[in-house]
Amino acid sequence: MPFKRNPQKFSAAVTPVTIGTGERAVTLGGENVMPLYTFDAPIENRPRIGVEIAEPGFEKAMPGLADYYAGAETIADLAKKAAAMPGADFIAINLECADPNGEDRSVDECVEMCKAAADAVDMPIAVIGCKNHDKDAKLFEKISDALQGKNILVMSACEENYKTVAASAGLAYGQKVGAESSVDINLAKQLNVLISQMGLSTDNVVMNVGSAAAGYGFEYVASTMDRVRGAALSQNDAMLQSPIITPVADDAWNVKEAMISEEDMPEWGPTERRGVTMEIATAAACLASGSNAVILRHPESVAAVSKFIGELM
């Protein structure tokens, strides 16, 4: 007797959120099936890939990146090369250089960096902060003001600074806001509730529920994303129906497999190859778990994950 599968579709759906403007704008979310379940119903808005860039120099630690960005001397040059990367959908500017415990670049310097990058490309822009909550709140406010009309995504509004970030970036300047929590469905929902209570509608919010490199506690990440998507679709929980975006690069390139040199561990093979493999594996796992977008760094990773998405859509 032939097997007849009943499609699993839901009356609820992930809220679509658009970043960027014009023909290159991308929409995240909108699906009413579980992640990548195109056999249950069409997924109109495929998962997207962001390419992470930072101030010139970050790419020189990896031969493959150094080769790809050869000749890029400014953040605008980096943005143009990242935008030309096959499979790229948006640019993510990492402002780690603003960390008060690091280079402590000024807010004005970072604003100029973001303006230069945004003016150089017609792709959507996301901005990743320096992980210092007070500095990030100041950065996001000034950058959102400077890039009015670009419909950028600022990542992230967290428990410590969501009031400032949501009020300035979202309400005052009309940008999209990323709600960042730490791999906990209850914290993710609570933060979305708090942001919505400030008056920012759900079609202006995406979630970054946290991640980890594959093999480093990722099963907890997968179970959290699965619970978020399950509640959003099967329970029609409006506070968990925001699209999920996951920065993958930082986690993937900072585990021992991607950092220990080939001289120290020759049996592991080339260091860069390990990092690319870790980035691809983590990104694919995030997409299968529920992410609507991932942020990567290496051109080989972007190409491989783009092909992965294309073959499943």
PDB file of C-alpha atoms in Angstrom:
ATOM      1  CA  MET A   1       0.000   0.000   0.000  1.00  0.00           C
ATOM      2  CA  PRO A   2       1.560   3.350  -1.002  1.00  0.00           C
ATOM      3  CA  PHE A   3       2.440   5.807   1.724  1.00  0.00           C
ATOM      4  CA  LYS A   4       0.348   8.973   1.694  1.00  0.00           C
ATOM      5  CA  ARG A   5       1.778  11.821   3.708  1.00  0.00           C
ATOM      6  CA  ASN A   6      -0.504  14.495   5.133  1.00  0.00           C
ATOM      7  CA  PRO A   7       1.096  17.950   4.861  1.00  0.00           C
ATOM      8  CA  GLN A   8       1.663  19.719   8.162  1.00  0.00           C
ATOM      9  CA  LYS A   9       0.512  23.284   7.661  1.00  0.00           C
ATOM     10  CA  PHE A  10      -0.502  25.828  10.270  1.00  0.00           C
ATOM     11  CA  SER A  11      -3.007  28.664  10.373  1.00  0.00           C
ATOM     12  CA  ALA A  12      -0.360  30.851  12.057  1.00  0.00           C
ATOM     13  CA  ALA A  13       2.762  32.111  10.286  1.00  0.00           C
ATOM     14  CA  VAL A  14       6.100  33.753  10.990  1.00  0.00           C
ATOM     15  CA  THR A  15       5.736  37.533  10.709  1.00  0.00           C
ATOM     16  CA  PRO A  16       7.479  38.861   7.589  1.00  0.00           C
ATOM     17  CA  VAL A  17      10.077  41.560   8.226  1.00  0.00           C
ATOM     18  CA  THR A  18      11.760  43.483   5.407  1.00  0.00           C
ATOM     19  CA  ILE A  19      15.215  45.047   5.623  1.00  0.00           C
ATOM     20  CA  GLY A  20      16.769  47.293   3.032  1.00  0.00           C
ATOM     21  CA  THR A  21      15.036  49.226   0.269  1.00  0.00           C
ATOM     22  CA  GLY A  22      14.462  48.954  -3.448  1.00  0.00           C
ATOM     23  CA  GLU A  23      15.093  45.892  -5.571  1.00  0.00           C
ATOM     24  CA  ARG A  24      17.738  44.486  -3.214  1.00  0.00           C
ATOM     25  CA  ALA A  25      15.513  44.561  -0.116  1.00  0.00           C
ATOM     26  CA  VAL A  26      15.038  41.179   1.537  1.00  0.00           C
ATOM     27  CA  THR A  27      12.086  39.837   3.482  1.00  0.00           C
ATOM     28  CA  LEU A  28      12.606  37.376   6.304  1.00  0.00           C
ATOM     29  CA  GLY A  29       9.858  35.082   7.539  1.00  0.00           C
ATOM     30  CA  GLY A  30       6.306  34.718   6.298  1.00  0.00           C
ATOM     31  CA  GLU A  31       6.269  30.899   6.216  1.00  0.00           C
ATOM     32  CA  ASN A  32       3.536  28.778   7.821  1.00  0.00           C
ATOM     33  CA  VAL A  33       5.481  25.503   7.858  1.00  0.00           C
ATOM     34  CA  MET A  34       8.370  24.189   9.915  1.00  0.00           C
ATOM     35  CA  PRO A  35      11.910  25.146   8.828  1.00  0.00           C
ATOM     36  CA  LEU A  36      12.724  24.115   5.228  1.00  0.00           C
ATOM     37  CA  TYR A  37       9.517  22.049   4.969  1.00  0.00           C
ATOM     38  CA  THR A  38       8.868  23.017   1.359  1.00  0.00           C
ATOM     39  CA  PHE A  39       7.228  19.616   0.859  1.00  0.00           C
ATOM     40  CA  ASP A  40       4.376  20.762   3.141  1.00  0.00           C
ATOM     41  CA  ALA A  41       3.813  24.167   1.532  1.00  0.00           C
ATOM     42  CA  PRO A  42       5.793  26.654  -0.551  1.00  0.00           C
ATOM     43  CA  ILE A  43       8.146  28.957   1.374  1.00  0.00           C
ATOM     44  CA  GLU A  44       7.879  32.319  -0.351  1.00  0.00           C
ATOM     45  CA  ASN A  45      10.836  33.980   1.377  1.00  0.00           C
ATOM     46  CA  ARG A  46      13.867  31.706   1.320  1.00  0.00           C
ATOM     47  CA  PRO A  47      16.437  31.911   4.135  1.00  0.00           C
ATOM     48  CA  ARG A  48      18.990  34.665   3.580  1.00  0.00           C
ATOM     49  CA  ILE A  49      22.756  35.009   4.020  1.00  0.00           C
ATOM     50  CA  GLY A  50      24.549  38.022   5.433  1.00  0.00           C
ATOM     51  CA  VAL A  51      28.278  38.649   4.961  1.00  0.00           C
ATOM     52  CA  GLU A  52      30.100  40.020   7.983  1.00  0.00           C
ATOM     53  CA  ILE A  53      32.683  42.751   7.473  1.00  0.00           C
ATOM     54  CA  ALA A  54      34.642  44.887   9.915  1.00  0.00           C
ATOM     55  CA  GLU A  55      37.254  47.614   9.671  1.00  0.00           C
ATOM     56  CA  PRO A  56      40.049  46.790   7.190  1.00  0.00           C
ATOM     57  CA  GLY A  57      42.519  44.306   8.647  1.00  0.00           C
ATOM     58  CA  PHE A  58      40.207  41.728  10.200  1.00  0.00           C
ATOM     59  CA  GLU A  59      40.333  39.561   7.092  1.00  0.00           C
ATOM     60  CA  LYS A  60      44.130  39.274   6.993  1.00  0.00           C
ATOM     61  CA  ALA A  61      44.184  36.503   9.610  1.00  0.00           C
ATOM     62  CA  MET A  62      42.678  34.075   7.107  1.00  0.00           C
ATOM     63  CA  PRO A  63      44.425  33.453   3.774  1.00  0.00           C
ATOM     64  CA  GLY A  64      41.187  32.832   1.887  1.00  0.00           C
ATOM     65  CA  LEU A  65      39.633  36.055   3.155  1.00  0.00           C
ATOM     66  CA  ALA A  66      42.835  37.992   2.552  1.00  0.00           C
ATOM     67  CA  ASP A  67      42.874  36.812  -1.055  1.00  0.00           C
ATOM     68  CA  TYR A  68      39.219  37.637  -1.597  1.00  0.00           C
ATOM     69  CA  TYR A  69      39.501  41.142  -0.126  1.00  0.00           C
ATOM     70  CA  ALA A  70      42.889  41.882  -1.684  1.00  0.00           C
ATOM     71  CA  GLY A  71      43.153  45.553  -2.584  1.00  0.00           C
ATOM     72  CA  ALA A  72      40.365  46.656  -0.220  1.00  0.00           C
ATOM     73  CA  GLU A  73      41.737  49.500   1.857  1.00  0.00           C
ATOM     74  CA  THR A  74      38.569  51.053   3.274  1.00  0.00           C
ATOM     75  CA  ILE A  75      35.326  49.820   4.801  1.00  0.00           C
ATOM     76  CA  ALA A  76      33.587  50.920   1.587  1.00  0.00           C
ATOM     77  CA  ASP A  77      35.951  48.714  -0.433  1.00  0.00           C
ATOM     78  CA  LEU A  78      35.215  45.778   1.848  1.00  0.00           C
ATOM     79  CA  ALA A  79      31.479  46.362   1.526  1.00  0.00           C
ATOM     80  CA  LYS A  80      31.672  46.358  -2.281  1.00  0.00           C
ATOM     81  CA  LYS A  81      33.621  43.099  -2.349  1.00  0.00           C
ATOM     82  CA  ALA A  82      31.275  41.502   0.198  1.00  0.00           C
ATOM     83  CA  ALA A  83      28.254  42.580  -1.850  1.00  0.00           C
ATOM     84  CA  ALA A  84      29.776  40.893  -4.903  1.00  0.00           C
ATOM     85  CA  MET A  85      30.235  37.592  -3.058  1.00  0.00           C
ATOM     86  CA  PRO A  86      28.123  34.884  -4.765  1.00  0.00           C
ATOM     87  CA  GLY A  87      25.219  33.987  -2.479  1.00  0.00           C
ATOM     88  CA  ALA A  88      25.301  37.184  -0.390  1.00  0.00           C
ATOM     89  CA  ASP A  89      21.953  38.849   0.402  1.00  0.00           C
ATOM     90  CA  PHE A  90      22.947  41.579   2.871  1.00  0.00           C
ATOM     91  CA  ILE A  91      25.970  43.114   4.589  1.00  0.00           C
ATOM     92  CA  ALA A  92      26.556  42.902   8.358  1.00  0.00           C
ATOM     93  CA  ILE A  93      28.984  45.504   9.735  1.00  0.00           C
ATOM     94  CA  ASN A  94      30.729  44.331  12.907  1.00  0.00           C
ATOM     95  CA  LEU A  95      31.692  47.205  15.234  1.00  0.00           C
ATOM     96  CA  GLU A  96      33.868  45.222  17.621  1.00  0.00           C
ATOM     97  CA  CYS A  97      36.423  48.022  17.236  1.00  0.00           C
ATOM     98  CA  ALA A  98      34.175  50.225  19.412  1.00  0.00           C
ATOM     99  CA  ASP A  99      34.559  48.005  22.481  1.00  0.00           C
ATOM    100  CA  PRO A 100      35.784  50.162  25.412  1.00  0.00           C
ATOM    101  CA  ASN A 101      37.953  47.218  26.483  1.00  0.00           C
ATOM    102  CA  GLY A 102      39.549  47.047  23.031  1.00  0.00           C
ATOM    103  CA  GLU A 103      40.249  49.773  20.485  1.00  0.00           C
ATOM    104  CA  ASP A 104      37.456  51.936  21.870  1.00  0.00           C
ATOM    105  CA  ARG A 105      36.714  53.656  18.568  1.00  0.00           C
ATOM    106  CA  SER A 106      34.459  56.662  19.033  1.00  0.00           C
ATOM    107  CA  VAL A 107      30.783  56.694  18.148  1.00  0.00           C
ATOM    108  CA  ASP A 108      31.433  59.306  15.474  1.00  0.00           C
ATOM    109  CA  GLU A 109      34.119  57.128  13.844  1.00  0.00           C
ATOM    110  CA  CYS A 110      31.762  54.152  13.776  1.00  0.00           C
ATOM    111  CA  VAL A 111      28.952  56.241  12.305  1.00  0.00           C
ATOM    112  CA  GLU A 112      31.254  57.326   9.483  1.00  0.00           C
ATOM    113  CA  MET A 113      32.289  53.699   8.880  1.00  0.00           C
ATOM    114  CA  CYS A 114      28.664  52.598   8.593  1.00  0.00           C
ATOM    115  CA  LYS A 115      27.735  55.521   6.361  1.00  0.00           C
ATOM    116  CA  ALA A 116      30.649  54.787   4.040  1.00  0.00           C
ATOM    117  CA  ALA A 117      29.724  51.099   3.786  1.00  0.00           C
ATOM    118  CA  ALA A 118      26.008  51.774   3.309  1.00  0.00           C
ATOM    119  CA  ASP A 119      26.672  54.386   0.612  1.00  0.00           C
ATOM    120  CA  ALA A 120      28.967  52.003  -1.270  1.00  0.00           C
ATOM    121  CA  VAL A 121      26.392  49.253  -1.826  1.00  0.00           C
ATOM    122  CA  ASP A 122      22.692  48.881  -2.586  1.00  0.00           C
ATOM    123  CA  MET A 123      22.293  45.830  -0.359  1.00  0.00           C
ATOM    124  CA  PRO A 124      20.474  45.818   2.999  1.00  0.00           C
ATOM    125  CA  ILE A 125      22.663  46.647   6.000  1.00  0.00           C
ATOM    126  CA  ALA A 126      22.767  45.068   9.451  1.00  0.00           C
ATOM    127  CA  VAL A 127      24.927  46.491  12.238  1.00  0.00           C
ATOM    128  CA  ILE A 128      26.480  44.239  14.891  1.00  0.00           C
ATOM    129  CA  GLY A 129      27.507  46.055  18.064  1.00  0.00           C
ATOM    130  CA  CYS A 130      30.602  45.741  20.230  1.00  0.00           C
ATOM    131  CA  LYS A 131      28.883  43.714  23.006  1.00  0.00           C
ATOM    132  CA  ASN A 132      29.184  46.569  25.498  1.00  0.00           C
ATOM    133  CA  HIS A 133      25.546  47.371  26.234  1.00  0.00           C
ATOM    134  CA  ASP A 134      25.981  51.067  27.042  1.00  0.00           C
ATOM    135  CA  LYS A 135      28.230  51.733  24.060  1.00  0.00           C
ATOM    136  CA  ASP A 136      25.954  49.748  21.753  1.00  0.00           C
ATOM    137  CA  ALA A 137      22.945  51.839  22.768  1.00  0.00           C
ATOM    138  CA  LYS A 138      24.835  55.016  21.795  1.00  0.00           C
ATOM    139  CA  LEU A 139      26.142  53.457  18.580  1.00  0.00           C
ATOM    140  CA  PHE A 140      22.757  52.229  17.418  1.00  0.00           C
ATOM    141  CA  GLU A 141      21.063  55.545  18.124  1.00  0.00           C
ATOM    142  CA  LYS A 142      23.575  57.614  16.143  1.00  0.00           C
ATOM    143  CA  ILE A 143      23.885  55.095  13.300  1.00  0.00           C
ATOM    144  CA  SER A 144      20.096  54.802  12.989  1.00  0.00           C
ATOM    145  CA  ASP A 145      19.889  58.584  12.729  1.00  0.00           C
ATOM    146  CA  ALA A 146      22.685  58.788  10.133  1.00  0.00           C
ATOM    147  CA  LEU A 147      21.189  56.004   7.996  1.00  0.00           C
ATOM    148  CA  GLN A 148      17.555  57.112   8.050  1.00  0.00           C
ATOM    149  CA  GLY A 149      15.733  55.835   5.008  1.00  0.00           C
ATOM    150  CA  LYS A 150      18.040  52.825   4.582  1.00  0.00           C
ATOM    151  CA  ASN A 151      15.767  50.507   6.613  1.00  0.00           C
ATOM    152  CA  ILE A 152      18.738  48.901   8.359  1.00  0.00           C
ATOM    153  CA  LEU A 153      18.703  46.224  11.057  1.00  0.00           C
ATOM    154  CA  VAL A 154      20.457  47.008  14.332  1.00  0.00           C
ATOM    155  CA  MET A 155      21.650  44.041  16.350  1.00  0.00           C
ATOM    156  CA  SER A 156      20.990  43.943  19.099  1.00  0.00           C
ATOM    157  CA  ALA A 157      18.507  45.127  21.666  1.00  0.00           C
ATOM    158  CA  CYS A 158      19.055  43.046  24.792  1.00  0.00           C
ATOM    159  CA  GLU A 159      17.655  43.097  28.306  1.00  0.00           C
ATOM    160  CA  GLU A 160      20.167  45.727  29.413  1.00  0.00           C
ATOM    161  CA  ASN A 161      19.546  48.303  26.669  1.00  0.00           C
ATOM    162  CA  TYR A 162      16.352  47.440  24.776  1.00  0.00           C
ATOM    163  CA  LYS A 163      14.528  50.584  25.933  1.00  0.00           C
ATOM    164  CA  THR A 164      17.111  52.900  24.410  1.00  0.00           C
ATOM    165  CA  VAL A 165      17.669  50.829  21.270  1.00  0.00           C
ATOM    166  CA  ALA A 166      13.991  50.190  20.521  1.00  0.00           C
ATOM    167  CA  ALA A 167      13.018  53.799  21.231  1.00  0.00           C
ATOM    168  CA  SER A 168      15.750  55.357  19.109  1.00  0.00           C
ATOM    169  CA  ALA A 169      16.397  52.897  16.276  1.00  0.00           C
ATOM    170  CA  GLY A 170      12.867  51.545  15.953  1.00  0.00           C
ATOM    171  CA  LEU A 171      10.470  54.289  17.023  1.00  0.00           C
ATOM    172  CA  ALA A 172      12.421  57.472  16.315  1.00  0.00           C
ATOM    173  CA  TYR A 173      14.267  56.515  13.122  1.00  0.00           C
ATOM    174  CA  GLY A 174      12.173  53.698  11.647  1.00  0.00           C
ATOM    175  CA  GLN A 175      14.884  51.037  11.551  1.00  0.00           C
ATOM    176  CA  LYS A 176      14.467  47.324  12.224  1.00  0.00           C
ATOM    177  CA  VAL A 177      15.494  46.006  15.652  1.00  0.00           C
ATOM    178  CA  GLY A 178      17.078  42.679  16.579  1.00  0.00           C
ATOM    179  CA  ALA A 179      15.977  41.323  19.955  1.00  0.00           C
ATOM    180  CA  GLU A 180      18.879  39.340  21.407  1.00  0.00           C
ATOM    181  CA  SER A 181      18.477  36.733  24.138  1.00  0.00           C
ATOM    182  CA  SER A 182      20.632  33.856  25.349  1.00  0.00           C
ATOM    183  CA  VAL A 183      19.268  30.522  24.130  1.00  0.00           C
ATOM    184  CA  ASP A 184      16.148  30.565  26.302  1.00  0.00           C
ATOM    185  CA  ILE A 185      12.604  30.606  24.899  1.00  0.00           C
ATOM    186  CA  ASN A 186      11.227  32.395  27.953  1.00  0.00           C
ATOM    187  CA  LEU A 187      13.824  35.173  27.734  1.00  0.00           C
ATOM    188  CA  ALA A 188      13.207  35.522  23.993  1.00  0.00           C
ATOM    189  CA  LYS A 189       9.464  35.887  24.516  1.00  0.00           C
ATOM    190  CA  GLN A 190       9.851  38.259  27.469  1.00  0.00           C
ATOM    191  CA  LEU A 191      12.101  40.584  25.470  1.00  0.00           C
ATOM    192  CA  ASN A 192       9.665  40.638  22.536  1.00  0.00           C
ATOM    193  CA  VAL A 193       6.821  41.443  24.926  1.00  0.00           C
ATOM    194  CA  LEU A 194       8.771  44.306  26.490  1.00  0.00           C
ATOM    195  CA  ILE A 195       9.705  45.766  23.100  1.00  0.00           C
ATOM    196  CA  SER A 196       6.126  45.492  21.823  1.00  0.00           C
ATOM    197  CA  GLN A 197       4.866  47.251  24.951  1.00  0.00           C
ATOM    198  CA  MET A 198       6.987  50.234  23.948  1.00  0.00           C
ATOM    199  CA  GLY A 199       4.899  50.516  20.785  1.00  0.00           C
ATOM    200  CA  LEU A 200       7.217  48.879  18.244  1.00  0.00           C
ATOM    201  CA  SER A 201       5.161  46.589  16.006  1.00  0.00           C
ATOM    202  CA  THR A 202       6.219  42.995  15.444  1.00  0.00           C
ATOM    203  CA  ASP A 203       6.918  43.573  11.735  1.00  0.00           C
ATOM    204  CA  ASN A 204       9.859  45.720  12.835  1.00  0.00           C
ATOM    205  CA  VAL A 205      11.496  43.096  15.065  1.00  0.00           C
ATOM    206  CA  VAL A 206      13.633  40.044  14.391  1.00  0.00           C
ATOM    207  CA  MET A 207      15.008  37.673  17.012  1.00  0.00           C
ATOM    208  CA  ASN A 208      18.563  36.574  17.683  1.00  0.00           C
ATOM    209  CA  VAL A 209      17.935  33.776  20.152  1.00  0.00           C
ATOM    210  CA  GLY A 210      21.645  32.940  20.432  1.00  0.00           C
ATOM    211  CA  SER A 211      23.811  30.202  19.009  1.00  0.00           C
ATOM    212  CA  ALA A 212      26.943  28.125  19.475  1.00  0.00           C
ATOM    213  CA  ALA A 213      29.331  26.380  17.113  1.00  0.00           C
ATOM    214  CA  ALA A 214      28.246  22.923  16.012  1.00  0.00           C
ATOM    215  CA  GLY A 215      29.449  20.420  18.575  1.00  0.00           C
ATOM    216  CA  TYR A 216      29.655  23.000  21.363  1.00  0.00           C
ATOM    217  CA  GLY A 217      26.289  22.657  23.051  1.00  0.00           C
ATOM    218  CA  PHE A 218      24.438  23.248  19.815  1.00  0.00           C
ATOM    219  CA  GLU A 219      21.789  20.687  20.700  1.00  0.00           C
ATOM    220  CA  TYR A 220      20.444  23.196  23.236  1.00  0.00           C
ATOM    221  CA  VAL A 221      20.355  25.889  20.542  1.00  0.00           C
ATOM    222  CA  ALA A 222      18.476  23.525  18.209  1.00  0.00           C
ATOM    223  CA  SER A 223      15.938  22.586  20.875  1.00  0.00           C
ATOM    224  CA  THR A 224      15.362  26.259  21.753  1.00  0.00           C
ATOM    225  CA  MET A 225      14.770  27.260  18.127  1.00  0.00           C
ATOM    226  CA  ASP A 226      12.497  24.266  17.661  1.00  0.00           C
ATOM    227  CA  ARG A 227      10.422  25.278  20.688  1.00  0.00           C
ATOM    228  CA  VAL A 228      10.227  28.875  19.459  1.00  0.00           C
ATOM    229  CA  ARG A 229       8.998  27.806  16.020  1.00  0.00           C
ATOM    230  CA  GLY A 230       6.622  25.250  17.501  1.00  0.00           C
ATOM    231  CA  ALA A 231       5.022  27.847  19.782  1.00  0.00           C
ATOM    232  CA  ALA A 232       4.831  30.394  16.968  1.00  0.00           C
ATOM    233  CA  LEU A 233       3.077  28.083  14.528  1.00  0.00           C
ATOM    234  CA  SER A 234       1.167  25.444  16.476  1.00  0.00           C
ATOM    235  CA  GLN A 235       0.212  27.686  19.436  1.00  0.00           C
ATOM    236  CA  ASN A 236      -0.137  30.929  17.443  1.00  0.00           C
ATOM    237  CA  ASP A 237       2.058  32.760  19.966  1.00  0.00           C
ATOM    238  CA  ALA A 238       2.402  36.223  18.426  1.00  0.00           C
ATOM    239  CA  MET A 239       5.325  37.093  20.694  1.00  0.00           C
ATOM    240  CA  LEU A 240       7.409  34.284  19.180  1.00  0.00           C
ATOM    241  CA  GLN A 241       6.453  34.754  15.528  1.00  0.00           C
ATOM    242  CA  SER A 242       9.331  37.099  14.668  1.00  0.00           C
ATOM    243  CA  PRO A 243      11.900  35.819  12.131  1.00  0.00           C
ATOM    244  CA  ILE A 244      15.160  34.486  13.571  1.00  0.00           C
ATOM    245  CA  ILE A 245      18.558  35.751  12.418  1.00  0.00           C
ATOM    246  CA  THR A 246      21.728  34.054  13.649  1.00  0.00           C
ATOM    247  CA  PRO A 247      25.272  35.469  13.535  1.00  0.00           C
ATOM    248  CA  VAL A 248      27.301  32.307  12.927  1.00  0.00           C
ATOM    249  CA  ALA A 249      30.801  33.545  12.037  1.00  0.00           C
ATOM    250  CA  ASP A 250      32.021  34.617  15.469  1.00  0.00           C
ATOM    251  CA  ASP A 251      31.105  31.322  17.123  1.00  0.00           C
ATOM    252  CA  ALA A 252      32.395  29.170  14.271  1.00  0.00           C
ATOM    253  CA  TRP A 253      35.794  30.860  13.910  1.00  0.00           C
ATOM    254  CA  ASN A 254      36.570  31.009  17.631  1.00  0.00           C
ATOM    255  CA  VAL A 255      36.556  27.325  18.575  1.00  0.00           C
ATOM    256  CA  LYS A 256      39.763  25.319  18.818  1.00  0.00           C
ATOM    257  CA  GLU A 257      39.131  23.418  15.584  1.00  0.00           C
ATOM    258  CA  ALA A 258      39.206  26.713  13.677  1.00  0.00           C
ATOM    259  CA  MET A 259      42.059  28.290  15.626  1.00  0.00           C
ATOM    260  CA  ILE A 260      44.760  25.714  16.426  1.00  0.00           C
ATOM    261  CA  SER A 261      47.486  25.863  13.796  1.00  0.00           C
ATOM    262  CA  GLU A 262      48.286  23.037  11.396  1.00  0.00           C
ATOM    263  CA  GLU A 263      51.782  22.900  12.885  1.00  0.00           C
ATOM    264  CA  ASP A 264      50.323  22.102  16.317  1.00  0.00           C
ATOM    265  CA  MET A 265      47.727  19.631  15.026  1.00  0.00           C
ATOM    266  CA  PRO A 266      48.850  18.394  11.578  1.00  0.00           C
ATOM    267  CA  GLU A 267      46.430  15.468  11.702  1.00  0.00           C
ATOM    268  CA  TRP A 268      43.513  17.933  11.710  1.00  0.00           C
ATOM    269  CA  GLY A 269      44.412  19.331   8.306  1.00  0.00           C
ATOM    270  CA  PRO A 270      44.562  23.005   7.184  1.00  0.00           C
ATOM    271  CA  THR A 271      43.307  25.468   9.799  1.00  0.00           C
ATOM    272  CA  GLU A 272      41.262  27.558   7.389  1.00  0.00           C
ATOM    273  CA  ARG A 273      39.567  24.501   5.914  1.00  0.00           C
ATOM    274  CA  ARG A 274      38.477  23.489   9.413  1.00  0.00           C
ATOM    275  CA  GLY A 275      37.039  26.951  10.029  1.00  0.00           C
ATOM    276  CA  VAL A 276      35.101  26.913   6.770  1.00  0.00           C
ATOM    277  CA  THR A 277      33.721  23.473   7.587  1.00  0.00           C
ATOM    278  CA  MET A 278      32.681  24.614  11.059  1.00  0.00           C
ATOM    279  CA  GLU A 279      30.980  27.713   9.645  1.00  0.00           C
ATOM    280  CA  ILE A 280      29.062  25.701   7.039  1.00  0.00           C
ATOM    281  CA  ALA A 281      28.001  22.998   9.508  1.00  0.00           C
ATOM    282  CA  THR A 282      26.813  25.544  12.071  1.00  0.00           C
ATOM    283  CA  ALA A 283      24.929  27.620   9.498  1.00  0.00           C
ATOM    284  CA  ALA A 284      23.176  24.578   8.036  1.00  0.00           C
ATOM    285  CA  ALA A 285      22.185  23.422  11.520  1.00  0.00           C
ATOM    286  CA  CYS A 286      20.805  26.883  12.350  1.00  0.00           C
ATOM    287  CA  LEU A 287      18.727  26.972   9.170  1.00  0.00           C
ATOM    288  CA  ALA A 288      17.364  23.485   9.802  1.00  0.00           C
ATOM    289  CA  SER A 289      16.492  24.506  13.365  1.00  0.00           C
ATOM    290  CA  GLY A 290      14.558  27.633  12.417  1.00  0.00           C
ATOM    291  CA  SER A 291      16.802  30.542  11.436  1.00  0.00           C
ATOM    292  CA  ASN A 292      15.506  32.718   8.621  1.00  0.00           C
ATOM    293  CA  ALA A 293      18.965  34.208   8.061  1.00  0.00           C
ATOM    294  CA  VAL A 294      22.565  33.467   9.008  1.00  0.00           C
ATOM    295  CA  ILE A 295      25.586  35.775   9.031  1.00  0.00           C
ATOM    296  CA  LEU A 296      28.806  34.271   7.668  1.00  0.00           C
ATOM    297  CA  ARG A 297      32.321  35.458   6.909  1.00  0.00           C
ATOM    298  CA  HIS A 298      34.138  33.231   4.407  1.00  0.00           C
ATOM    299  CA  PRO A 299      33.266  33.241   0.668  1.00  0.00           C
ATOM    300  CA  GLU A 300      33.440  29.445   0.496  1.00  0.00           C
ATOM    301  CA  SER A 301      30.965  29.198   3.359  1.00  0.00           C
ATOM    302  CA  VAL A 302      28.606  31.682   1.726  1.00  0.00           C
ATOM    303  CA  ALA A 303      28.701  29.775  -1.573  1.00  0.00           C
ATOM    304  CA  ALA A 304      28.137  26.389   0.077  1.00  0.00           C
ATOM    305  CA  VAL A 305      25.270  27.539   2.298  1.00  0.00           C
ATOM    306  CA  SER A 306      23.663  29.388  -0.616  1.00  0.00           C
ATOM    307  CA  LYS A 307      23.755  26.148  -2.631  1.00  0.00           C
ATOM    308  CA  PHE A 308      22.319  24.250   0.348  1.00  0.00           C
ATOM    309  CA  ILE A 309      19.410  26.669   0.537  1.00  0.00           C
ATOM    310  CA  GLY A 310      18.846  26.636  -3.211  1.00  0.00           C
ATOM    311  CA  GLU A 311      18.637  22.858  -3.420  1.00  0.00           C
ATOM    312  CA  LEU A 312      16.056  22.726  -0.606  1.00  0.00           C
ATOM    313  CA  MET A 313      13.820  25.517  -1.866  1.00  0.00           C
TER     314      MET A 313
END
